[in-house]
Coordinates of C-alpha atoms in Angstrom, one line a residue:
Chain A
M2 CA 14.8 33.4 -6.7
T3 CA 12.5 35.8 -8.1
A4 CA 14.8 36.9 -10.8
T5 CA 14.4 33.7 -12.7
V6 CA 10.9 34.8 -13.4
T7 CA 11.3 38.5 -13.9
P8 CA 14.7 39.4 -15.4
P9 CA 15.1 42.9 -14.3
S10 CA 14.9 42.1 -10.7
T11 CA 18.3 43.6 -9.9
T12 CA 16.8 47.0 -10.5
A13 CA 13.5 46.2 -8.9
S14 CA 12.4 48.7 -6.4
P15 CA 12.4 47.6 -2.7
A16 CA 8.8 47.9 -2.3
R17 CA 8.2 45.4 -5.0
T18 CA 10.7 42.7 -4.0
S19 CA 9.9 42.8 -0.4
A20 CA 6.4 41.8 -0.9
A21 CA 7.4 39.1 -3.5
G22 CA 7.3 36.0 -1.7
T23 CA 7.6 33.1 -3.9
R24 CA 9.2 29.9 -4.9
R25 CA 12.6 28.3 -4.5
S26 CA 14.1 28.2 -7.9
G27 CA 17.8 27.9 -7.3
S28 CA 20.0 30.9 -7.5
K29 CA 20.5 33.4 -4.6
G30 CA 18.6 36.6 -4.8
R31 CA 20.3 39.8 -3.9
P32 CA 18.1 42.8 -3.0
S33 CA 15.2 40.6 -2.4
T34 CA 17.0 38.3 -0.1
I35 CA 18.2 41.2 2.0
I36 CA 14.9 42.9 2.2
V37 CA 12.9 39.7 2.9
T38 CA 15.5 38.6 5.6
A39 CA 15.4 42.0 7.2
V40 CA 11.7 41.8 7.5
L41 CA 11.9 38.4 8.9
V42 CA 14.5 39.3 11.5
V43 CA 12.4 42.2 12.7
V44 CA 9.3 40.0 13.1
A45 CA 11.5 37.3 14.9
L46 CA 12.5 40.1 17.4
Y47 CA 9.0 40.7 18.2
F48 CA 8.3 37.0 18.9
L49 CA 11.5 36.5 20.9
I50 CA 11.9 39.8 22.9
P51 CA 9.4 39.0 25.7
V52 CA 11.2 35.6 26.1
Y53 CA 14.5 37.4 26.2
W54 CA 13.2 39.8 28.7
V55 CA 12.2 37.1 31.2
V56 CA 15.6 35.4 30.9
V57 CA 17.2 38.7 31.8
A58 CA 14.7 39.5 34.5
A59 CA 15.1 36.0 36.1
T60 CA 18.8 36.8 36.6
K61 CA 18.2 39.9 38.7
S62 CA 17.5 40.6 42.4
T63 CA 14.2 42.5 43.2
E64 CA 16.1 45.8 43.6
D65 CA 17.9 45.5 40.2
L66 CA 14.7 44.4 38.4
F67 CA 13.4 47.9 39.0
S68 CA 16.5 49.9 38.9
T69 CA 18.5 48.5 36.0
N70 CA 17.8 48.5 32.2
G71 CA 15.4 45.7 31.5
F72 CA 17.0 44.7 28.2
W73 CA 20.4 44.0 29.9
F74 CA 21.8 42.0 32.8
A75 CA 22.5 43.6 36.2
P76 CA 26.1 43.5 37.4
T77 CA 25.3 40.9 40.1
V78 CA 23.6 37.7 38.7
A79 CA 21.1 36.4 41.1
L80 CA 19.7 33.6 38.7
W81 CA 20.6 30.6 40.9
D82 CA 19.2 32.4 44.1
N83 CA 16.0 33.1 42.4
L84 CA 15.6 29.6 40.9
A85 CA 16.5 28.0 44.3
Q86 CA 13.9 30.2 45.9
V87 CA 11.3 29.2 43.1
L88 CA 12.0 25.5 43.8
S89 CA 11.9 25.7 47.5
Y90 CA 9.1 28.2 48.3
D91 CA 6.3 26.7 50.2
N92 CA 7.9 23.3 50.5
G93 CA 8.5 23.0 46.7
I94 CA 4.9 23.8 45.7
F95 CA 6.3 24.8 42.2
I96 CA 7.6 21.3 41.5
R97 CA 4.3 19.9 42.6
W98 CA 2.4 22.2 40.1
F99 CA 5.0 21.2 37.5
L100 CA 4.4 17.6 37.9
N101 CA 0.6 18.1 38.1
S102 CA 0.8 19.8 34.6
V103 CA 3.0 16.9 33.4
L104 CA 0.4 14.4 34.7
Y105 CA -2.7 16.2 33.2
A106 CA -1.1 16.9 29.9
G107 CA 0.9 13.6 29.5
I108 CA -1.6 11.1 30.5
G109 CA -4.5 13.1 29.0
A110 CA -3.0 13.5 25.7
L111 CA -1.9 9.8 25.5
L112 CA -5.3 8.4 26.4
A113 CA -7.1 11.0 24.3
T114 CA -5.1 10.2 21.2
Y115 CA -5.8 6.3 21.7
F116 CA -9.5 6.8 22.2
A117 CA -9.7 9.3 19.2
A118 CA -7.7 6.8 17.0
A119 CA -10.1 4.0 17.9
G120 CA -13.2 6.1 17.4
G121 CA -11.9 7.7 14.1
Y122 CA -10.9 4.2 12.8
A123 CA -14.4 2.6 13.7
L124 CA -16.2 5.5 11.9
A125 CA -14.0 5.2 8.8
K126 CA -13.7 1.5 8.5
Y127 CA -17.1 0.0 9.5
E128 CA -20.6 0.6 8.1
F129 CA -23.2 0.5 10.8
R130 CA -26.5 2.0 11.6
G131 CA -26.3 5.3 13.4
R132 CA -22.7 6.2 12.0
N133 CA -23.7 9.4 10.5
L134 CA -25.5 10.5 13.5
V135 CA -22.6 9.7 15.8
F136 CA -20.0 11.4 13.5
G137 CA -22.4 14.4 13.1
T138 CA -22.8 14.9 16.8
I139 CA -19.1 14.6 17.4
L140 CA -18.4 17.1 14.6
G141 CA -20.6 19.5 16.4
G142 CA -18.4 19.0 19.4
V143 CA -15.5 20.5 17.4
L144 CA -17.2 23.8 17.2
V145 CA -18.4 23.9 20.9
P146 CA -15.9 26.1 22.6
G147 CA -14.2 24.5 25.6
T148 CA -15.0 27.2 27.9
A149 CA -18.8 26.9 27.2
T150 CA -18.8 23.4 28.7
A151 CA -16.6 24.2 31.7
L152 CA -19.2 26.1 33.8
P153 CA -21.9 23.3 33.5
L154 CA -19.3 20.7 33.8
F155 CA -18.5 22.1 37.1
L156 CA -22.1 21.9 38.2
L157 CA -22.3 18.4 37.1
F158 CA -19.0 17.3 38.6
S159 CA -19.9 18.9 42.0
Q160 CA -23.1 16.7 42.0
L161 CA -21.0 13.6 41.2
G162 CA -18.5 14.7 44.0
L163 CA -15.8 15.0 41.3
A164 CA -15.0 18.6 41.6
N165 CA -11.7 19.6 43.1
T166 CA -10.1 16.3 42.2
Y167 CA -7.5 15.2 39.7
W168 CA -10.4 13.5 37.8
S169 CA -12.2 16.8 37.3
V170 CA -9.4 18.1 35.1
L171 CA -8.2 14.8 33.7
L172 CA -11.6 13.5 32.5
P173 CA -12.5 16.3 30.2
S174 CA -8.9 16.3 28.8
L175 CA -9.4 12.7 27.5
V176 CA -11.9 13.7 24.8
S177 CA -10.6 15.3 21.5
P178 CA -13.3 15.6 18.9
F179 CA -10.9 17.3 16.5
G180 CA -8.6 14.4 17.0
L181 CA -11.2 11.9 16.2
F182 CA -12.0 14.1 13.2
L183 CA -8.4 14.1 12.0
C184 CA -8.1 10.2 12.6
R185 CA -11.2 9.5 10.7
I186 CA -10.1 11.4 7.7
Y187 CA -6.6 9.9 7.9
S188 CA -8.0 6.3 8.3
Q189 CA -10.3 6.8 5.2
A190 CA -7.2 7.9 3.2
T191 CA -4.5 5.4 4.4
V192 CA -5.8 2.3 6.0
D193 CA -6.2 -0.3 3.3
T194 CA -9.6 -2.2 3.5
S195 CA -8.1 -5.2 1.5
L196 CA -5.4 -5.5 4.3
I197 CA -8.3 -5.7 6.9
E198 CA -9.9 -8.2 4.8
A199 CA -6.9 -10.2 4.5
A200 CA -6.3 -10.1 8.3
R201 CA -9.9 -11.3 8.8
L202 CA -9.3 -14.3 6.5
D203 CA -6.3 -15.1 8.6
G204 CA -8.6 -15.2 11.6
A205 CA -7.5 -12.1 13.4
G206 CA -10.0 -10.5 15.7
E207 CA -11.5 -7.0 14.9
L208 CA -9.9 -5.4 17.9
R209 CA -6.5 -7.0 17.1
I210 CA -6.7 -5.8 13.5
F211 CA -7.1 -2.3 14.9
H212 CA -4.2 -2.6 17.3
T213 CA -1.8 -4.1 14.9
I214 CA -2.6 -2.7 11.4
G215 CA -4.8 0.4 12.2
L216 CA -2.5 2.0 14.9
R217 CA 0.6 1.4 12.9
V218 CA -0.8 3.0 9.7
L219 CA -2.3 5.9 11.7
T220 CA 1.0 6.8 13.4
P221 CA 1.6 10.1 11.5
A222 CA -1.8 11.4 12.3
L223 CA -1.5 10.2 15.9
V224 CA 1.6 12.3 16.6
T225 CA -0.3 15.3 15.4
V226 CA -3.3 14.6 17.5
F227 CA -1.1 13.8 20.5
L228 CA 0.7 17.1 20.2
F229 CA -2.4 19.2 19.8
Q230 CA -3.8 17.7 22.8
L231 CA -0.6 18.0 24.8
V232 CA -0.4 21.8 24.2
G233 CA -4.1 22.2 24.6
I234 CA -4.1 20.6 28.1
W235 CA -0.8 22.3 29.0
N236 CA -2.1 25.7 28.2
N237 CA -5.6 25.1 29.6
Y238 CA -6.5 27.7 32.2
F239 CA -10.3 28.1 32.5
L240 CA -11.2 24.5 33.3
P241 CA -8.8 24.0 36.2
L242 CA -9.6 27.4 37.5
V243 CA -13.3 26.5 37.6
M244 CA -12.8 23.0 39.0
L245 CA -9.9 23.2 41.4
S246 CA -9.8 25.1 44.7
D247 CA -7.0 22.9 46.4
S248 CA -3.8 24.6 45.3
G249 CA -2.0 21.2 45.7
L250 CA -4.0 20.1 42.6
Y251 CA -3.0 23.2 40.5
P252 CA -1.4 22.9 37.2
I253 CA 1.5 25.4 36.6
T254 CA -0.7 28.0 34.8
L255 CA -3.0 28.4 37.8
G256 CA -0.1 28.4 40.4
L257 CA 1.9 31.1 38.6
N258 CA -1.1 33.2 38.3
N259 CA -1.7 32.7 42.1
W260 CA 1.8 34.0 42.7
L261 CA 1.4 37.0 40.3
S262 CA -1.7 38.1 42.2
Q263 CA 0.4 38.7 45.3
V264 CA 3.0 40.9 43.8
D265 CA 1.0 44.0 44.9
R266 CA 1.5 43.1 48.5
L267 CA 4.8 41.4 48.3
P268 CA 7.3 42.5 45.9
E269 CA 9.5 39.5 46.2
F270 CA 6.8 37.5 44.3
Y271 CA 8.1 39.3 41.2
E272 CA 11.2 37.1 41.6
L273 CA 9.2 34.0 42.2
T274 CA 6.9 34.8 39.2
T275 CA 9.7 35.7 36.7
G276 CA 11.7 32.7 37.8
G277 CA 8.7 30.4 37.6
V278 CA 7.8 31.8 34.1
L279 CA 11.2 31.0 32.9
L280 CA 11.3 27.4 34.2
S281 CA 7.9 26.7 32.9
I282 CA 8.4 27.9 29.3
I283 CA 11.7 25.9 28.9
P284 CA 10.4 22.4 28.4
L285 CA 7.5 23.3 25.9
S286 CA 9.7 25.8 24.0
I287 CA 12.2 22.9 23.5
A288 CA 9.4 20.6 22.5
M289 CA 7.9 23.2 20.0
V290 CA 11.3 23.7 18.3
V291 CA 12.3 19.9 18.1
L292 CA 8.7 18.7 17.2
Q293 CA 7.9 21.7 14.9
R294 CA 8.1 19.5 11.8
F295 CA 5.4 17.0 13.1
W296 CA 2.9 19.6 13.2
R297 CA 2.6 19.4 9.4
G298 CA 1.2 15.9 9.0
G299 CA -2.7 15.8 9.3
L300 CA -3.1 19.5 9.8
T301 CA -4.3 20.2 6.2
E302 CA -6.2 16.9 5.9
G303 CA -8.4 18.5 8.6
S304 CA -9.0 21.6 6.7
V305 CA -12.2 22.9 5.3
K306 CA -13.1 21.7 1.9
Chain B
M6 CA -16.9 21.5 7.7
T7 CA -16.0 18.5 5.4
A8 CA -17.9 17.2 2.5
T9 CA -19.9 14.8 4.6
S10 CA -23.2 16.1 5.6
P11 CA -23.4 15.1 9.2
T12 CA -26.9 14.5 10.5
A13 CA -28.7 14.2 7.3
R14 CA -30.7 11.0 6.6
T15 CA -30.2 9.5 10.1
G16 CA -33.3 9.7 12.1
R17 CA -32.2 6.4 13.8
G18 CA -30.8 6.4 17.3
P19 CA -27.2 5.5 18.0
S20 CA -28.2 3.2 20.8
A21 CA -29.7 0.6 18.4
Q22 CA -27.3 -2.5 18.0
P23 CA -26.7 -2.7 14.3
P24 CA -28.3 -5.7 12.9
A25 CA -26.0 -8.5 11.7
R26 CA -25.4 -7.9 7.9
P27 CA -27.1 -10.5 6.0
G28 CA -25.4 -13.6 4.8
K29 CA -21.7 -14.3 3.7
R30 CA -19.5 -14.5 6.8
G31 CA -21.8 -16.3 9.2
D32 CA -21.0 -16.0 12.8
R33 CA -18.1 -13.5 12.1
T34 CA -20.7 -10.8 11.3
G35 CA -21.7 -10.7 14.9
A36 CA -18.2 -9.7 15.9
A37 CA -17.8 -7.4 13.1
S38 CA -20.9 -5.6 13.9
R39 CA -20.0 -5.2 17.6
A40 CA -16.4 -4.2 16.8
P41 CA -17.2 -0.5 15.8
W42 CA -19.2 -0.1 19.0
L43 CA -16.5 -1.4 21.1
L44 CA -13.9 0.8 19.5
L45 CA -16.1 3.8 19.8
A46 CA -17.2 3.1 23.4
P47 CA -14.4 4.9 25.5
F48 CA -14.6 8.0 23.3
L49 CA -18.4 8.1 23.2
A50 CA -18.7 7.6 27.1
L51 CA -16.4 10.5 27.7
F52 CA -17.9 12.5 25.1
I53 CA -21.3 12.1 26.6
L54 CA -19.9 12.8 30.0
T55 CA -18.0 16.0 29.1
F56 CA -19.9 17.4 26.1
V57 CA -23.4 16.2 25.8
L58 CA -24.4 16.2 29.5
P59 CA -22.9 19.6 30.3
I60 CA -24.6 21.1 27.3
F61 CA -27.8 19.5 28.4
V62 CA -27.3 20.7 32.0
A63 CA -26.4 24.2 30.8
V64 CA -29.5 24.6 28.6
L65 CA -31.8 23.1 31.3
S66 CA -30.5 25.3 34.1
S67 CA -30.6 28.3 31.8
F68 CA -34.4 27.8 31.7
T69 CA -34.7 27.1 35.5
K70 CA -35.2 29.5 38.3
V71 CA -34.1 28.6 41.8
T72 CA -35.9 30.3 44.7
R73 CA -34.8 29.9 48.3
S74 CA -37.4 30.4 50.9
G75 CA -36.6 31.5 54.3
L76 CA -33.9 34.1 55.2
F77 CA -31.0 31.8 54.4
G78 CA -32.9 29.3 52.3
E79 CA -33.4 27.0 55.4
A80 CA -37.0 26.4 54.4
G81 CA -36.1 24.7 51.2
V82 CA -35.0 25.3 47.7
K83 CA -37.6 25.3 44.9
S84 CA -36.6 25.0 41.2
E85 CA -39.2 25.8 38.6
F86 CA -39.3 26.6 34.9
A87 CA -38.3 30.1 34.2
G88 CA -38.9 30.4 30.5
F89 CA -36.7 33.0 28.9
S90 CA -36.3 35.1 32.1
N91 CA -32.6 34.2 32.7
Y92 CA -31.9 35.2 29.1
A93 CA -33.7 38.3 29.5
Q94 CA -31.9 39.1 32.6
A95 CA -28.5 38.3 30.9
L96 CA -29.3 40.5 27.9
A97 CA -30.7 43.4 30.1
D98 CA -27.3 43.3 31.8
G99 CA -25.6 46.4 30.0
S100 CA -22.1 45.2 31.0
F101 CA -22.6 41.8 29.5
V102 CA -23.9 43.1 26.2
A103 CA -21.1 45.7 26.1
S104 CA -18.6 42.7 26.5
I105 CA -19.9 41.0 23.5
G106 CA -19.7 44.3 21.6
R107 CA -16.1 44.7 22.8
M108 CA -15.3 41.3 21.6
L109 CA -16.8 42.0 18.2
L110 CA -14.7 45.2 17.9
F111 CA -11.7 43.1 18.9
G112 CA -12.4 40.4 16.5
V113 CA -13.0 42.8 13.5
V114 CA -9.5 44.3 14.0
Q115 CA -7.4 41.5 15.6
V116 CA -8.4 38.6 13.4
P117 CA -7.8 40.1 10.0
V118 CA -4.5 41.7 11.1
M119 CA -3.4 38.2 12.5
I120 CA -4.5 36.3 9.3
L121 CA -2.9 38.9 7.0
L122 CA 0.4 38.7 9.1
C123 CA 0.6 35.0 9.1
T124 CA -0.3 34.7 5.5
V125 CA 2.5 37.3 4.5
L126 CA 5.0 35.5 6.8
A127 CA 4.0 32.1 5.3
L128 CA 4.5 33.3 1.7
M129 CA 7.9 35.0 2.6
L130 CA 9.3 31.9 4.4
E131 CA 8.3 29.7 1.5
S132 CA 9.9 32.1 -1.1
A133 CA 13.2 31.6 -2.5
S134 CA 14.3 34.9 -1.0
A135 CA 14.1 33.7 2.6
K136 CA 17.2 32.6 4.4
W137 CA 17.2 30.3 7.3
P138 CA 13.5 29.4 7.0
G139 CA 13.9 26.7 9.6
F140 CA 15.0 29.1 12.4
F141 CA 12.4 31.7 11.6
R142 CA 9.7 29.1 11.6
A143 CA 10.7 27.9 15.0
A144 CA 11.1 31.4 16.3
Y145 CA 7.6 32.3 15.2
F146 CA 6.0 29.2 16.4
L147 CA 7.7 29.2 19.9
P148 CA 5.0 31.5 21.5
Y149 CA 2.3 28.9 20.9
G150 CA 4.0 26.7 23.5
V151 CA 3.7 29.4 26.1
P152 CA 0.4 29.2 27.7
G153 CA -2.0 32.1 27.5
V154 CA -1.6 32.8 31.1
I155 CA 2.0 32.8 31.1
A156 CA 2.1 34.9 28.0
T157 CA 0.0 37.4 29.7
I158 CA 2.2 37.4 32.8
L159 CA 5.1 38.1 30.5
W160 CA 3.6 40.8 28.6
S161 CA 2.1 42.4 31.7
F162 CA 5.6 42.9 33.0
L163 CA 6.3 44.7 29.7
Y164 CA 3.3 46.8 30.0
V165 CA 3.8 48.1 33.6
P166 CA 5.7 51.5 33.9
G167 CA 8.9 51.2 35.9
L168 CA 9.5 47.5 35.2
S169 CA 9.3 47.6 31.4
P170 CA 12.1 48.6 29.2
L171 CA 9.7 49.5 26.5
F172 CA 9.1 52.8 28.3
D173 CA 12.8 53.6 28.2
V174 CA 12.8 52.9 24.4
A175 CA 9.6 54.9 23.9
A176 CA 11.1 57.8 25.8
L177 CA 14.1 57.9 23.4
V178 CA 11.7 58.9 20.7
G179 CA 9.7 61.1 22.9
L180 CA 6.6 58.9 23.5
T181 CA 5.0 58.2 26.7
P182 CA 2.7 55.2 26.0
D183 CA 0.0 53.9 28.2
F184 CA -0.6 50.3 27.7
L185 CA -3.2 49.8 30.3
G186 CA -5.4 52.8 29.9
A187 CA -9.1 52.4 29.4
N188 CA -8.8 52.9 25.7
T189 CA -5.7 51.1 25.0
V190 CA -5.9 47.9 27.1
L191 CA -8.1 46.1 24.6
W192 CA -5.3 46.4 22.0
S193 CA -2.6 45.4 24.5
I194 CA -4.8 42.2 24.9
A195 CA -4.9 41.9 21.0
N196 CA -1.2 42.1 21.0
I197 CA -0.8 39.2 23.4
V198 CA -3.3 37.1 21.3
T199 CA -1.5 38.0 18.1
W200 CA 1.9 37.1 19.7
S201 CA 0.6 33.7 20.8
Y202 CA -1.3 32.4 17.7
T203 CA 0.3 34.0 14.6
G204 CA 3.1 31.4 14.4
Y205 CA 0.6 28.5 14.8
N206 CA -1.7 29.8 12.1
M207 CA 1.3 30.5 9.9
L208 CA 2.3 26.8 10.2
I209 CA -1.0 25.7 9.0
I210 CA -0.7 27.9 5.9
V211 CA 2.8 26.7 5.4
A212 CA 1.7 23.2 5.4
Q213 CA -0.9 24.0 2.7
L214 CA 1.7 25.9 0.6
K215 CA 4.1 22.8 0.7
A216 CA 1.1 20.8 -0.6
I217 CA 1.0 22.9 -3.8
P218 CA 2.3 20.7 -6.7
G219 CA 5.5 21.9 -8.3
E220 CA 4.2 21.6 -11.9
L221 CA 1.9 24.7 -11.2
Y222 CA 5.0 26.8 -10.5
E223 CA 6.8 25.4 -13.5
A224 CA 3.8 26.2 -15.7
A225 CA 3.7 29.8 -14.3
K226 CA 7.4 30.2 -15.0
V227 CA 7.0 29.0 -18.6
D228 CA 4.1 31.6 -18.9
G229 CA 6.4 34.2 -17.5
A230 CA 4.3 35.1 -14.6
S231 CA 5.7 37.5 -12.0
T232 CA 6.0 36.5 -8.3
W233 CA 3.1 38.8 -7.5
R234 CA 1.1 37.0 -10.1
V235 CA 2.1 33.6 -8.7
A236 CA 1.1 34.6 -5.2
L237 CA -2.3 36.1 -6.2
S238 CA -3.3 33.6 -8.9
I239 CA -1.8 30.4 -7.7
Q240 CA -0.8 30.5 -3.9
L241 CA -3.6 32.5 -2.5
P242 CA -6.5 30.5 -4.2
L243 CA -5.0 27.3 -3.2
I244 CA -4.4 28.1 0.6
R245 CA -8.0 29.4 0.7
P246 CA -9.2 26.3 2.8
A247 CA -6.4 26.9 5.4
L248 CA -7.3 30.6 5.6
V249 CA -10.9 29.8 6.2
L250 CA -10.1 27.2 8.8
T251 CA -7.7 29.5 10.8
T252 CA -10.2 32.3 10.6
V253 CA -13.1 30.2 12.0
F254 CA -10.9 29.1 14.8
S255 CA -9.8 32.6 15.5
I256 CA -13.4 33.8 15.6
I257 CA -14.4 31.2 18.1
G258 CA -11.4 31.9 20.1
T259 CA -12.1 35.6 20.2
L260 CA -15.5 35.0 21.8
Q261 CA -13.8 32.7 24.4
L262 CA -11.3 35.3 25.5
F263 CA -10.8 34.8 29.2
A264 CA -7.4 34.2 30.6
E265 CA -5.7 37.2 29.1
A266 CA -8.3 39.5 30.4
Q267 CA -8.5 38.0 33.7
V268 CA -4.7 38.0 34.3
L269 CA -4.1 41.4 33.1
K270 CA -6.9 42.6 35.4
T271 CA -4.5 42.4 38.3
V272 CA -2.4 45.2 36.8
A273 CA -4.9 47.0 34.8
P274 CA -7.8 48.7 36.7
A275 CA -9.4 49.5 33.3
I276 CA -10.4 45.9 33.1
D277 CA -13.6 45.2 35.1
S278 CA -15.0 41.9 36.0
Q279 CA -17.2 41.8 33.0
Y280 CA -14.6 42.8 30.5
T281 CA -15.3 39.8 28.2
P282 CA -18.3 37.6 27.9
N283 CA -16.6 34.7 29.5
L284 CA -15.3 36.7 32.4
S285 CA -18.8 38.0 32.8
A286 CA -20.2 34.4 33.0
Y287 CA -17.4 33.5 35.5
T288 CA -18.2 36.4 37.6
T289 CA -22.0 35.7 37.6
A290 CA -21.4 32.1 38.6
F291 CA -18.7 32.4 41.2
A292 CA -19.0 35.9 42.7
Y293 CA -22.7 36.3 42.5
N294 CA -23.4 32.4 42.7
D295 CA -26.2 32.9 40.1
Y296 CA -25.6 29.7 38.1
N297 CA -28.8 29.9 36.2
V298 CA -28.0 33.3 34.6
A299 CA -24.4 32.1 34.1
A300 CA -25.7 29.2 32.3
A301 CA -27.7 31.5 30.1
Q302 CA -24.8 33.5 29.4
A303 CA -22.6 30.5 28.5
V304 CA -25.3 29.4 26.1
L305 CA -25.6 32.9 24.5
I306 CA -21.7 32.9 24.0
A307 CA -21.6 29.4 22.4
V308 CA -24.7 30.2 20.1
A309 CA -22.9 33.6 19.1
A310 CA -19.7 31.7 18.2
F311 CA -21.8 29.3 16.2
V312 CA -23.7 31.8 14.3
L313 CA -20.6 33.8 13.5
S314 CA -18.6 30.8 12.2
F315 CA -21.5 29.6 10.3
A316 CA -22.1 33.0 8.8
F317 CA -18.4 33.4 7.8
L318 CA -18.4 29.8 6.2
K319 CA -21.6 30.8 4.3
F320 CA -20.1 34.0 3.2
T321 CA -16.9 32.3 1.9
N322 CA -18.9 29.5 0.2
R323 CA -21.0 32.0 -1.6
K324 CA -18.1 34.0 -2.9
S325 CA -16.2 31.0 -4.3
S326 CA -19.1 29.5 -6.1

């Protein structure tokens, strides 16, 4: 607690202690704990209230949605009716969107992580001509915004006949310059060169050395890269919006926006949209909370020196 | 970004097969010199397809003018070098320039507010005074898992009168807010962005705070430093790299703003089809079918993001040395 550093903390003014955020040093603080916790609770309300609202809204019928208090449940709970409607509307298109998102994000993130690991490892562990040029070019890619390439990519893919296919969203998702950047730094720091030399003397091939030694040592960084890419693809909106016109190929973000754009004409789309939003934020919210500790590894390794 | 200076000293092309290193391991050097290219191949191929080629296409088409002869272009399409005329047209478009100005205003306010907020939250969570830090970390980080579009749909319900309970709460204290008015809707978007990314940025800072060696705190304690002093003299200087990183990513993100504005457009008449630079380029391409001017706009946005991040990095480097 702060009191171990500054003895008169029991008399400290609220303004001072509330801002005093420092170290864990054992004992339990009194006024400072209450004030800091109060501030943290208020901020937590800000982050959680929209989610709470959608949980409440998804339990209401369309009439109740507009006539009852938004922060509390209506007398009649229509949650199951709403969810059933979400899942069955238009022959279960919502489920299709969901599976599309799982496909884009799951396969995309898995392969992107593998490619980034191989590339980062190669740039860290081999000396070859052109290495700096390759790395410099890829590093430039980190700073190129994804939306800047989406439009020209659409023009390019239209000419190749790839626009409006699964590939048009999947292929760009397989590249993570930031992931390669992290993997290179992590390889330099953790993959032992003498271990590689030893494996070579044992007659192991170069690719085999990467797959047995490299990938295993890199695992913590790979988890971080995978999560980054997974969330990045799952949240992506601009690329599928530009690429896809067939609603059967939509990821969930595009599909729900499609429903929202119809609420003006058909109010029952409010129910579909709130129910769909609720269903779509459940899986990633759980993943965020459970996997939160993995976001640490590698994040700071990628930071600016 | 890192200590490595990327392109310096390498005039040689990447295509050249590296020559076998002289001597020592005989025929093994052949395999060893092919290996890095084999490992790099999938990434490089996709990188060229989805980064290098599109950028090339964008720059090329931003300097091209397509003219169709005949009433419906039936007499053929002609492409010719257009110089900077597409850029001139993009910059002469008042709405496009205004959208860049709008994003600068947005960035000047939203980025510092968010960085300040996530720094204070990180320091508080890492302090001895915080209870249940795990719960709060998870609660703050949760919005990052909600896609920008979904977050905007969520908040748009909370911005619409009649649907949102926020208006009932505001009425209790005698306020009648208008979240979607011409002057306020920009800050309503800023709120959505702040809601989405504060927890994520906070986690980067928390990670860096955890990396501070305990001896530093011990030494500060021996010297009798106050918590303020520890925060200002030890923690803030040591989390500087994380602050710079999050700020640069936020600046790039601000110029990219698209989903929030496009989705909120359905409920907010104050948002036009050129509200943000990206929305403007999207409209030019798909509503007006003018891909060449849209390409010029995309290049301008990327260059602006690059220049701003670079300027910020230069500024922080100068201050530190």
